[in-house]
Short mmCIF file of C-alpha atoms and ligand atoms in Angstrom, two decimals:
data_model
loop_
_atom_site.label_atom_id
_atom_site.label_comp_id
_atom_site.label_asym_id
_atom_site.label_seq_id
_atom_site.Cartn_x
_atom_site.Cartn_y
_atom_site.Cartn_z
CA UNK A 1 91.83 17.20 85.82
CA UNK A 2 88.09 17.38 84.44
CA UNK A 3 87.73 19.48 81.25
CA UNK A 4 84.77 20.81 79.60
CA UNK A 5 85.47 20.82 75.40
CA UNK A 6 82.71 23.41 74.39
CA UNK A 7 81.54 24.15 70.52
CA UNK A 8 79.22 26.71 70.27
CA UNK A 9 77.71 27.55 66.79
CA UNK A 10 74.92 29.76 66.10
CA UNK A 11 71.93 28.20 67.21
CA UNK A 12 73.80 25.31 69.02
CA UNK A 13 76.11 24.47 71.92
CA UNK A 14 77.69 20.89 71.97
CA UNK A 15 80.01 19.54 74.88
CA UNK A 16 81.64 16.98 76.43
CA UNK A 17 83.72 16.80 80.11
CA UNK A 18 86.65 14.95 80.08
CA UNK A 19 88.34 13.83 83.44
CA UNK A 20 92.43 13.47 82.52
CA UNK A 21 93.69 11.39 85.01
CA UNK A 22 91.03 8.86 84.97
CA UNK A 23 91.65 9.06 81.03
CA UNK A 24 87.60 8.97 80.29
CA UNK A 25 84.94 11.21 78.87
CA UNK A 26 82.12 11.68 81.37
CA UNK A 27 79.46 13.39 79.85
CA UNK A 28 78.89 14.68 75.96
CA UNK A 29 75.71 16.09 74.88
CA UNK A 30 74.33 19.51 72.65
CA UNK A 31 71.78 21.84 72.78
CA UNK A 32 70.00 22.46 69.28
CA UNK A 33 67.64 25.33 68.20
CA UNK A 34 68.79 28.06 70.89
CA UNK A 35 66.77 31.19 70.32
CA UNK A 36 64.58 29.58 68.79
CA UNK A 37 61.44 27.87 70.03
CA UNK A 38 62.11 23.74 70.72
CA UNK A 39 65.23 24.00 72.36
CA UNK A 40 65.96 21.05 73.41
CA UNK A 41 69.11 19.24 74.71
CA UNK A 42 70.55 15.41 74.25
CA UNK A 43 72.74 14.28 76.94
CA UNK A 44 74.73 10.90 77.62
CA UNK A 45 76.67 9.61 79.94
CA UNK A 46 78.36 6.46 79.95
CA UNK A 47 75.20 4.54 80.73
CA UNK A 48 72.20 6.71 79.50
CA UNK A 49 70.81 9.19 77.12
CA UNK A 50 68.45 11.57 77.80
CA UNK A 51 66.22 14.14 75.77
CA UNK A 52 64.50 17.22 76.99
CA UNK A 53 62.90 20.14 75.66
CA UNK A 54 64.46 23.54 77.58
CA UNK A 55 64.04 27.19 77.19
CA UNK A 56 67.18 28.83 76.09
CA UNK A 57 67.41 32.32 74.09
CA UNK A 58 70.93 32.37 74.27
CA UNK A 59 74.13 31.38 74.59
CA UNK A 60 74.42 32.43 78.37
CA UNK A 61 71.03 30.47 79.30
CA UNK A 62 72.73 27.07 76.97
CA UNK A 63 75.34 26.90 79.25
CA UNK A 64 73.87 27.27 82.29
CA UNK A 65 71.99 24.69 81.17
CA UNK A 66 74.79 22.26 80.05
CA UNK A 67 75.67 23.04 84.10
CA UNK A 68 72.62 21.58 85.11
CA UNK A 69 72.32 18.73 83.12
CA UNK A 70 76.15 18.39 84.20
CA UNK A 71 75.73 18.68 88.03
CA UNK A 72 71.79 17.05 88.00
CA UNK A 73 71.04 14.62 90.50
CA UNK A 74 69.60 12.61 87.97
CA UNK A 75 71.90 13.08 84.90
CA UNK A 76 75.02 15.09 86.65
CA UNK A 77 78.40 13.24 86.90
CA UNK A 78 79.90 15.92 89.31
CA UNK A 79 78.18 17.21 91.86
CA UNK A 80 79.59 20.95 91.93
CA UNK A 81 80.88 22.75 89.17
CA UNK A 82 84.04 24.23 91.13
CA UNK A 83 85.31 20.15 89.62
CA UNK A 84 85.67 21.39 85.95
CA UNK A 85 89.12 22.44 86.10
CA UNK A 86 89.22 24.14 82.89
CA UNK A 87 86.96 24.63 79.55
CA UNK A 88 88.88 24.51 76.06
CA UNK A 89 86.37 25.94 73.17
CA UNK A 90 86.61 24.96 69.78
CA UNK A 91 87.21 28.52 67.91
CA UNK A 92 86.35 28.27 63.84
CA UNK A 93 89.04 31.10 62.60
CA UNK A 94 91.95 31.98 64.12
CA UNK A 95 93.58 33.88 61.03
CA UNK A 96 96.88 34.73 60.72
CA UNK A 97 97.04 35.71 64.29
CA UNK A 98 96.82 32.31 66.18
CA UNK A 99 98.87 29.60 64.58
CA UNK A 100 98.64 27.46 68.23
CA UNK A 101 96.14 26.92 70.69
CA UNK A 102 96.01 29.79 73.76
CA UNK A 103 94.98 30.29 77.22
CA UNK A 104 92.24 32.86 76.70
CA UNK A 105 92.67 36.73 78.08
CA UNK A 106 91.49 39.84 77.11
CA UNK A 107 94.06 40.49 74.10
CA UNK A 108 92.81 36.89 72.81
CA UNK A 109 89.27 37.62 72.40
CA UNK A 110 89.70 40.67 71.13
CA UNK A 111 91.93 39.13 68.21
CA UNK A 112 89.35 36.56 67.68
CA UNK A 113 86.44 39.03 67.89
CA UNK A 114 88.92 40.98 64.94
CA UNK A 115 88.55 37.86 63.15
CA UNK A 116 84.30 38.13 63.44
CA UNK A 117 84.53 39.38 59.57
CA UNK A 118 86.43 36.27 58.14
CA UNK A 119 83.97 34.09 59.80
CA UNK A 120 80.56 36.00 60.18
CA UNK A 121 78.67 33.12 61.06
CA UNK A 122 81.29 30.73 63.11
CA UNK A 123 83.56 33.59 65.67
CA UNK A 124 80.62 35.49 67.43
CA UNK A 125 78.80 32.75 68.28
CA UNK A 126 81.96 30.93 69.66
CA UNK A 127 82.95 34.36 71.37
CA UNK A 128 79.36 34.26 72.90
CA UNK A 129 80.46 31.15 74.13
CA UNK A 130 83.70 32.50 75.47
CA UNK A 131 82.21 35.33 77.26
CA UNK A 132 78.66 33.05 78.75
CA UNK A 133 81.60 31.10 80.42
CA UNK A 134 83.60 33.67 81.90
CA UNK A 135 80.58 35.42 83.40
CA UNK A 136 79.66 32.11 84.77
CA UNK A 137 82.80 30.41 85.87
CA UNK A 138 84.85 33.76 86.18
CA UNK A 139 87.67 32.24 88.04
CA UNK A 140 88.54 28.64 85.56
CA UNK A 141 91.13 28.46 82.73
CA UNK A 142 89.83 28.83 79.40
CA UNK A 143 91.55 27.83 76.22
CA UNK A 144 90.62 28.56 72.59
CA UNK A 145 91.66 25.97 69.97
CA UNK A 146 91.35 27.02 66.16
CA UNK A 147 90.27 25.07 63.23
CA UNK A 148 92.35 27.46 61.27
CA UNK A 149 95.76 27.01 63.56
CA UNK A 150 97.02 23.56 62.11
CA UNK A 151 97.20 25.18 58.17
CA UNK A 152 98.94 27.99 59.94
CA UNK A 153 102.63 26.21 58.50
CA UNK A 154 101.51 26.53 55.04
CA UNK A 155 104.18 28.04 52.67
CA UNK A 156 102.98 31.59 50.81
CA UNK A 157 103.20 29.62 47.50
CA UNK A 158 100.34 27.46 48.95
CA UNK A 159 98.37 30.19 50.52
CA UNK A 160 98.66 33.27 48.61
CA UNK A 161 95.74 34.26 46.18
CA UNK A 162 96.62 35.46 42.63
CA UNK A 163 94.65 38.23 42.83
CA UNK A 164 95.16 42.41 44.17
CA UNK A 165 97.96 42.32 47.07
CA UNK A 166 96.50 45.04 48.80
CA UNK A 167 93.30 42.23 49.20
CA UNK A 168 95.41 40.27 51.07
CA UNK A 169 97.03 43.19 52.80
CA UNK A 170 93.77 44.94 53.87
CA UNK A 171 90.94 42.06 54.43
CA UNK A 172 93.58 39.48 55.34
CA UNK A 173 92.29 37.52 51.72
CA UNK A 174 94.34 34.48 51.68
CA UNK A 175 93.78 30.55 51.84
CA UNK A 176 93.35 29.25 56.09
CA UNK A 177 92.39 26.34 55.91
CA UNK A 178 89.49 24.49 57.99
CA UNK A 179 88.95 21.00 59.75
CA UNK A 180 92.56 21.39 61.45
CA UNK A 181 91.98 19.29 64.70
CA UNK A 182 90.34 16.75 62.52
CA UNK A 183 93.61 16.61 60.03
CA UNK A 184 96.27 16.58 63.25
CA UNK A 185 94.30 13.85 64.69
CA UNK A 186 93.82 11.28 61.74
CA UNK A 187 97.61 12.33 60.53
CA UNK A 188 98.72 11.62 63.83
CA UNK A 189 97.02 8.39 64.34
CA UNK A 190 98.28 6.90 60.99
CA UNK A 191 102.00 7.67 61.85
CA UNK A 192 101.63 5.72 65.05
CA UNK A 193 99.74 2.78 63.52
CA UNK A 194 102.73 2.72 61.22
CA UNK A 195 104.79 2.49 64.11
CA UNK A 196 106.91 5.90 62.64
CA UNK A 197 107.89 9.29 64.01
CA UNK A 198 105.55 11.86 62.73
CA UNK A 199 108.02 13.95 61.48
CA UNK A 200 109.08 11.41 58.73
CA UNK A 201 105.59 11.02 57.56
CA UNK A 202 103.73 12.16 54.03
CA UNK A 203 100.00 11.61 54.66
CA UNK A 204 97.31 13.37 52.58
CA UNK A 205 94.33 13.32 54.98
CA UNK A 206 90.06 13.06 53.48
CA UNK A 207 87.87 14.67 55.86
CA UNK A 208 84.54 13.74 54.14
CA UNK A 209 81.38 14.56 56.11
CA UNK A 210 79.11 17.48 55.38
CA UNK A 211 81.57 19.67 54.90
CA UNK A 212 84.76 18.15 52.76
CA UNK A 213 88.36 19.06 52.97
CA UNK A 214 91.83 17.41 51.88
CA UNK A 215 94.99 17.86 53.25
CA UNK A 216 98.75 17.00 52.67
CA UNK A 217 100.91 16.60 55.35
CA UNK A 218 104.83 16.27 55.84
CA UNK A 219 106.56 15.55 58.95
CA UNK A 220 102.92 16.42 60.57
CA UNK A 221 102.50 19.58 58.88
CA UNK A 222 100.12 21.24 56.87
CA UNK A 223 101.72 22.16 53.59
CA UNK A 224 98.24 22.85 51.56
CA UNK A 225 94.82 22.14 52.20
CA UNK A 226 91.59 22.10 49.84
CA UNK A 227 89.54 24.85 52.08
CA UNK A 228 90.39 28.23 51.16
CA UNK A 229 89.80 31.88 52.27
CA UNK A 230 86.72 30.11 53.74
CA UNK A 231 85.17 26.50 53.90
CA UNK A 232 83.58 27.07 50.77
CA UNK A 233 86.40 25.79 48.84
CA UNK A 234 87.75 22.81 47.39
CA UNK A 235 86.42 19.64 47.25
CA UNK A 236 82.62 19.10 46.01
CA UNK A 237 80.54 19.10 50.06
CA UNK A 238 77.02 18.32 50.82
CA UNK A 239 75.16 21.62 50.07
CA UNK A 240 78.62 23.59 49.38
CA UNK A 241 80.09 23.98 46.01
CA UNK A 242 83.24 23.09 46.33
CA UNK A 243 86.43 25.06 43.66
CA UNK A 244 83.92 26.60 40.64
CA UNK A 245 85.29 29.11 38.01
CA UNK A 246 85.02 32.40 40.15
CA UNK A 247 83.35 33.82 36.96
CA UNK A 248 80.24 31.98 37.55
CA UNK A 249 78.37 33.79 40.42
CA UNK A 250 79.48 37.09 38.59
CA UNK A 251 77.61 35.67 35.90
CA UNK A 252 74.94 35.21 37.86
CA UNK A 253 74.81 38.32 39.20
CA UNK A 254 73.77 39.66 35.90
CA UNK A 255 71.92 37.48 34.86
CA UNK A 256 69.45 36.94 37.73
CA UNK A 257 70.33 40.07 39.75
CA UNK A 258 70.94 38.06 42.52
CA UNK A 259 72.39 40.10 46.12
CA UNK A 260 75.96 38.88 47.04
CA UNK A 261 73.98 37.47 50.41
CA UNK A 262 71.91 35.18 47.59
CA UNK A 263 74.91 33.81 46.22
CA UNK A 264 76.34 33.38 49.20
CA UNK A 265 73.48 31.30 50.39
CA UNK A 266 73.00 29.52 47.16
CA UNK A 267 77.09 28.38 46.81
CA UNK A 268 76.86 27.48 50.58
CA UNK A 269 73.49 25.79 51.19
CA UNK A 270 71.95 25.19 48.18
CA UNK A 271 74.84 23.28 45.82
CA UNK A 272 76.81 20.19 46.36
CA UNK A 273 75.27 17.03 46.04
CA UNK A 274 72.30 18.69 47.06
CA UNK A 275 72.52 20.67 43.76
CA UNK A 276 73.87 18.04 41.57
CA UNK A 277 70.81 15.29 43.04
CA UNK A 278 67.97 18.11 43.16
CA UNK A 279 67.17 16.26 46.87
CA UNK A 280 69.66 15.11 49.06
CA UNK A 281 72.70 15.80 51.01
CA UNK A 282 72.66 12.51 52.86
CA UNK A 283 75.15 10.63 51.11
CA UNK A 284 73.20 7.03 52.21
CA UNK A 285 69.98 9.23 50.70
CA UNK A 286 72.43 9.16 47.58
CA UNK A 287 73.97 5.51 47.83
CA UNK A 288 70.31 4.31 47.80
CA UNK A 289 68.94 6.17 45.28
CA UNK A 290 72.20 5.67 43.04
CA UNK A 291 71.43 1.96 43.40
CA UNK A 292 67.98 2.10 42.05
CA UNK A 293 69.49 3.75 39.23
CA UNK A 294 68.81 7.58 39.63
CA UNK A 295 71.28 9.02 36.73
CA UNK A 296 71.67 12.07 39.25
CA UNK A 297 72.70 10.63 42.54
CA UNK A 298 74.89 8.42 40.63
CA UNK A 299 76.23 11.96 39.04
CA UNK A 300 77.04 13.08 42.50
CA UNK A 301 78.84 10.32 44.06
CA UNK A 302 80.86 10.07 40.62
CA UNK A 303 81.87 14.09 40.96
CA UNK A 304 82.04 14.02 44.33
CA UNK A 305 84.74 11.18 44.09
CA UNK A 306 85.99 12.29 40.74
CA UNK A 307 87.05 15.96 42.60
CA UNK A 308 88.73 13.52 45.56
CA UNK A 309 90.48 11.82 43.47
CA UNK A 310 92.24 15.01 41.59
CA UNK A 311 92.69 16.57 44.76
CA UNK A 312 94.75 13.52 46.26
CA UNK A 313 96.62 13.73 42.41
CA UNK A 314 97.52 17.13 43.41
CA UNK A 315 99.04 16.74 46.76
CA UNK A 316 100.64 13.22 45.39
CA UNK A 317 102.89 15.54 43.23
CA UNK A 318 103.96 18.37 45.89
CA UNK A 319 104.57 15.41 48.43
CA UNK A 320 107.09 13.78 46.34
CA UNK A 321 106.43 10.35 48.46
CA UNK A 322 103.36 9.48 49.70
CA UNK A 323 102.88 7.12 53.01
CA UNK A 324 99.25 7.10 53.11
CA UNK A 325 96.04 8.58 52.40
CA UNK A 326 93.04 8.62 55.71
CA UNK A 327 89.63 8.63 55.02
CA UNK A 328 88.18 9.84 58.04
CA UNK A 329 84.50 11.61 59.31
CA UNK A 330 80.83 11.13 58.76
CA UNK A 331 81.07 9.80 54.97
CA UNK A 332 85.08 8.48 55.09
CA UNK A 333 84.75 6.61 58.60
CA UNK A 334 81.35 4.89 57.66
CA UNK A 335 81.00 4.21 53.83
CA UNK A 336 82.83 1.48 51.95
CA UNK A 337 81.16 2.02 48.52
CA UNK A 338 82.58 6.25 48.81
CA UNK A 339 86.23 5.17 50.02
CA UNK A 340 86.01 2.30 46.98
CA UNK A 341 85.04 5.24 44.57
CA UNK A 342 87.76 7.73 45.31
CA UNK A 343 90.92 4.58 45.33
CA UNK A 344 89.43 3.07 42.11
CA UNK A 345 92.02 3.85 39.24
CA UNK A 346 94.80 5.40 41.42
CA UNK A 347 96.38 2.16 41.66
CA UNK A 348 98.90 3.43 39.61
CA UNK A 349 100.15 5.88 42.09
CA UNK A 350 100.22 2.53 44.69
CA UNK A 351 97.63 3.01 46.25
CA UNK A 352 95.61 -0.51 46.25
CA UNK A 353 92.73 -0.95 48.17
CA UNK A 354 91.88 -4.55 49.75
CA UNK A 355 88.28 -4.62 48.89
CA UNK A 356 87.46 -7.33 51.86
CA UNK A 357 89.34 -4.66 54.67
CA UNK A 358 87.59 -1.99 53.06
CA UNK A 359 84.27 -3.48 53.98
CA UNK A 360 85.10 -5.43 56.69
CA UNK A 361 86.67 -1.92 58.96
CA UNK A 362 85.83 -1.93 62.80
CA UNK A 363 87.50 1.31 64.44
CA UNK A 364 90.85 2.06 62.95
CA UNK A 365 92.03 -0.01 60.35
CA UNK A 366 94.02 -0.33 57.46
CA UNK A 367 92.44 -1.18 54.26
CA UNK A 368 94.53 -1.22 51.92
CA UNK A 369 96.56 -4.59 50.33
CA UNK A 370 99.45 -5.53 52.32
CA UNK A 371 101.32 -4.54 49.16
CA UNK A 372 100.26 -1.59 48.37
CA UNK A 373 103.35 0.90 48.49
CA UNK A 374 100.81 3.74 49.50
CA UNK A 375 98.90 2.51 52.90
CA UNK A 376 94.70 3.42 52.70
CA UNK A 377 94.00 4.14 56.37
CA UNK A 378 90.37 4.56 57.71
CA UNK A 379 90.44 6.36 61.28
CA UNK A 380 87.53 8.13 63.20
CA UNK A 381 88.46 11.35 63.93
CA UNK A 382 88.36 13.28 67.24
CA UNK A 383 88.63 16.73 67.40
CA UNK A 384 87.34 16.74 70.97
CA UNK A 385 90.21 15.04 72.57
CA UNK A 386 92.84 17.06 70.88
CA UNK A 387 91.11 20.16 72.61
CA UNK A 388 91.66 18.57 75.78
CA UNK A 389 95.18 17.54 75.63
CA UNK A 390 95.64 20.87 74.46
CA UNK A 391 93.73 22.32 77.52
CA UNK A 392 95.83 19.76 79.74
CA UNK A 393 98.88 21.13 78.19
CA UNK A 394 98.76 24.32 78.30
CA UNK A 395 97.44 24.21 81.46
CA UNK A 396 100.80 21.83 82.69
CA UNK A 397 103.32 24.30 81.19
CA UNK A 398 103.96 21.71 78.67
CA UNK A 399 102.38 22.62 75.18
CA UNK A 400 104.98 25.06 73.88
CA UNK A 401 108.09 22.24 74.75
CA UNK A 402 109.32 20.90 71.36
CA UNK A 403 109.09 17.38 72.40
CA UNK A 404 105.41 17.55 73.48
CA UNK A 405 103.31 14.71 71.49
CA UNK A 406 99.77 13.80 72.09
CA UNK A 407 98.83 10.97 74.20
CA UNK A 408 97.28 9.58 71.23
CA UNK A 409 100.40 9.14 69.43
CA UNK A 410 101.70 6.49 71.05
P1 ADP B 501 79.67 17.27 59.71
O1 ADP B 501 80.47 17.89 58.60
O2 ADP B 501 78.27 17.83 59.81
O3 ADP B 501 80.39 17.14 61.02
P2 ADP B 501 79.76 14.36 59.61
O4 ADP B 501 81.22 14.15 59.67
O5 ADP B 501 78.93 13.98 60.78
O6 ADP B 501 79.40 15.82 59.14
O7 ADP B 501 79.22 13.58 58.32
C1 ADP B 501 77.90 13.68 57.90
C2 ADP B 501 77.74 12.89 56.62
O8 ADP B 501 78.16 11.53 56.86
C3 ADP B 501 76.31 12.83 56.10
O9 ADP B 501 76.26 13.21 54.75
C4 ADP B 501 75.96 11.36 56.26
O10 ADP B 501 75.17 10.92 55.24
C5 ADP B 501 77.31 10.69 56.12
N1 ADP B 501 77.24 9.32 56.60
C6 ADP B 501 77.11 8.87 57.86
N2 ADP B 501 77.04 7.51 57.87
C7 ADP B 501 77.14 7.11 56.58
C8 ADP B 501 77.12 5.84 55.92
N3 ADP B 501 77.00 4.71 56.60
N4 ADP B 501 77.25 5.83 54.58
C9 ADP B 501 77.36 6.96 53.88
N5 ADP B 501 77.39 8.18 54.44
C10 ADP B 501 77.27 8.26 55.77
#
């Protein structure tokens, strides 16, 4: 079975077609700047990589164009499209109404386009998405898979606000949760490198890349996650701020008379590290700078970690026993010296880090001591492939069967 995974944001469209029974990814690529002028559109295949400037002004005209570069003589690895069996897309907020992944009808995007106001930026561009592909490929299976679904099992304790009921009641205000593929995947992974059925697992899962969320899983569930109402929340991000006093853009509001769409910008794009450093949101930007002795990049990486580390404190004590804790994405998959940050000084909780593993990781590894009660796992995520076994499984009749595990579990 070939399936197309498709993420469509606001000015971009990324991809990548899967064939199932060959077990291989074909083609991945993305299309950058649509709408805008320089569109252009990186493609790979297993042996080459192409760029190319394109005309797109909107979603429709991207994926037509991911079609071409899909079924190009040149580029293509298929040679029609009627070979793309089905397309799963990767849907930011499913709220309280899809807590799985679904096969994609009328009732199901007009729940998601319901959803448009909890995610202004993220659900009508992925609906645009949604409806390019039906007017294009009318008559193929289509599947949308939320980042919101896998914090779905949450207890009310965990997601409920203290704040006005009739909030929650009326605008749906509550903690969702973000990242979800990501956190299945990595929590997944870890329980089969530990050779152990999910279900008796404790994991809190890092997702540290631009955007930063933590996680704490039992038996492969969600329980609590830092991300809240939106992805705004939690842990300290590259331009996001992260848990503040809510007091403070009130405050602001007065004092500057700022609009709630400045705020909005200003917590979402213009804090985090890149507040904290006054430059940079690249945290290898940061690492460099730190080590030349910049008092505010070192500021960041120590908040940044300081935030992790309270956050993994706080799931440590509503886990009751802890297996492991993943780094995983941009930051956790790739730097040593963050990962060595956030362990240093929880070694009292167990949780000792093998400094030479740590810096030593190719792929998925382990990197903590071989006695450290609490195992340090570093695994690259992949939020594409659990769209696709999704796709595959709802598509085989075999996704709602209590037994079904991932391929990747094994
Ligand atoms: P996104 O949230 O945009 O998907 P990614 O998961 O791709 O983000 O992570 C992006 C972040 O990963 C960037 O801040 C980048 O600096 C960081 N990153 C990538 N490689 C490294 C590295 N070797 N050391 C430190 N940070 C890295």
């Amino acid at each position: 079975m070939k399936i197309l995974a498709l993420n469509c944001g606001s000015s971009s469209v990324k991809y990548q077609l899967y064939d199932t029974s060959a077990n291989k990814l074909l083609a991945k690529g993305g299309l950058e700047r649509i709408g805008f002028v320089g569109t252009f559109i990186n493609h790979q295949t297993t042996h080459q990589k192409h760029r190319l400037e394109c005309d797109c002004s909107n979603h429709k005209d991207a994926v037509n164009m991911v079609f071409k570069f899909l079924t190009d003589e040149e580029f293509g690895v298929i040679k029609e499209l009627s070979e793309i069996d089905a397309v799963g897309h990767r849907i930011v907020h499913g709220g309280e109404l899809f807590s799985k992944s679904v096969l994609i009808d009328d009732n199901v995007i007009k729940g998601i386009d319901s959803l448009s106001s909890l995610a202004p930026l993220h659900n009508p561009p992925n609906l645009q998405g949604i409806l390019a592909m039906k007017s294009l490929l009318p008559e193929v299976a289509q599947v949308a898979v939320f980042d919101t679904a896998f914090h779905q099992t949450m207890p009310e304790t965990a997601y409920m606000y203290a704040i006005p009921l009739k909030w929650y009641e009326k605008y749906g205000v509550r903690k969702y949760g973000f990242h979800g593929t990501s956190h299945l995947y990595v929590t997944r992974r870890a329980a089969a490198m530990l050779k152990k059925d999910i279900k008796d697992t404790n994991f809190i899962s890092l997702h540290i890349g631009n955007g930063v969320s933590v996680t704490a899983c039992k038996g492969g569930k969600s329980i609590d996650t830092s991300m809240g109402f939106t992805p705004l929340d939690g842990a300290i991000m590259g331009t996001r701020c992260g848990s503040i006093d809510p007091a403070v853009p009130l405050f602001m509001i007065d004092k500057e008379g700022f609009s709630s769409e400045e705020v909005n910008t200003i917590l979402n794009k213009r804090s985090g590290v890149l507040a904290v450093t006054g430059r940079y949101t690249d945290r290898r930007d940061i690492a460099r700078v730190a080590s030349e002795g910049d008092k505010f990049c070192q500021l960041a990486q120590n908040m940044e970690a300081y935030k992790l580390k309270k956050l993994i404190g706080e799931y440590y004590a509503i886990l009751g026993r802890l297996d492991g804790i993943i780094f995983t994405a941009g930051v956790g998959e790739n730097s040593a010296d963050a990962r060595k940050l956030v362990c240093d000084g929880l070694e009292h909780f167990g949780i000792l880090l093998d400094d030479e593993k740590n810096n030593n990781t190719s792929g998925e590894t382990i990197i903590s001591k071989d006695s450290s009660p609490v195992k340090i796992f570093m695994i690259p995520t992949n939020e594409e492939i659990v769209i696709i076994e999704d796709v595959s499984a709802i598509l085989n009749g075999t996704y709602d069967n209590e037994d079904f595990t991932y391929s990747f579990e094994k």
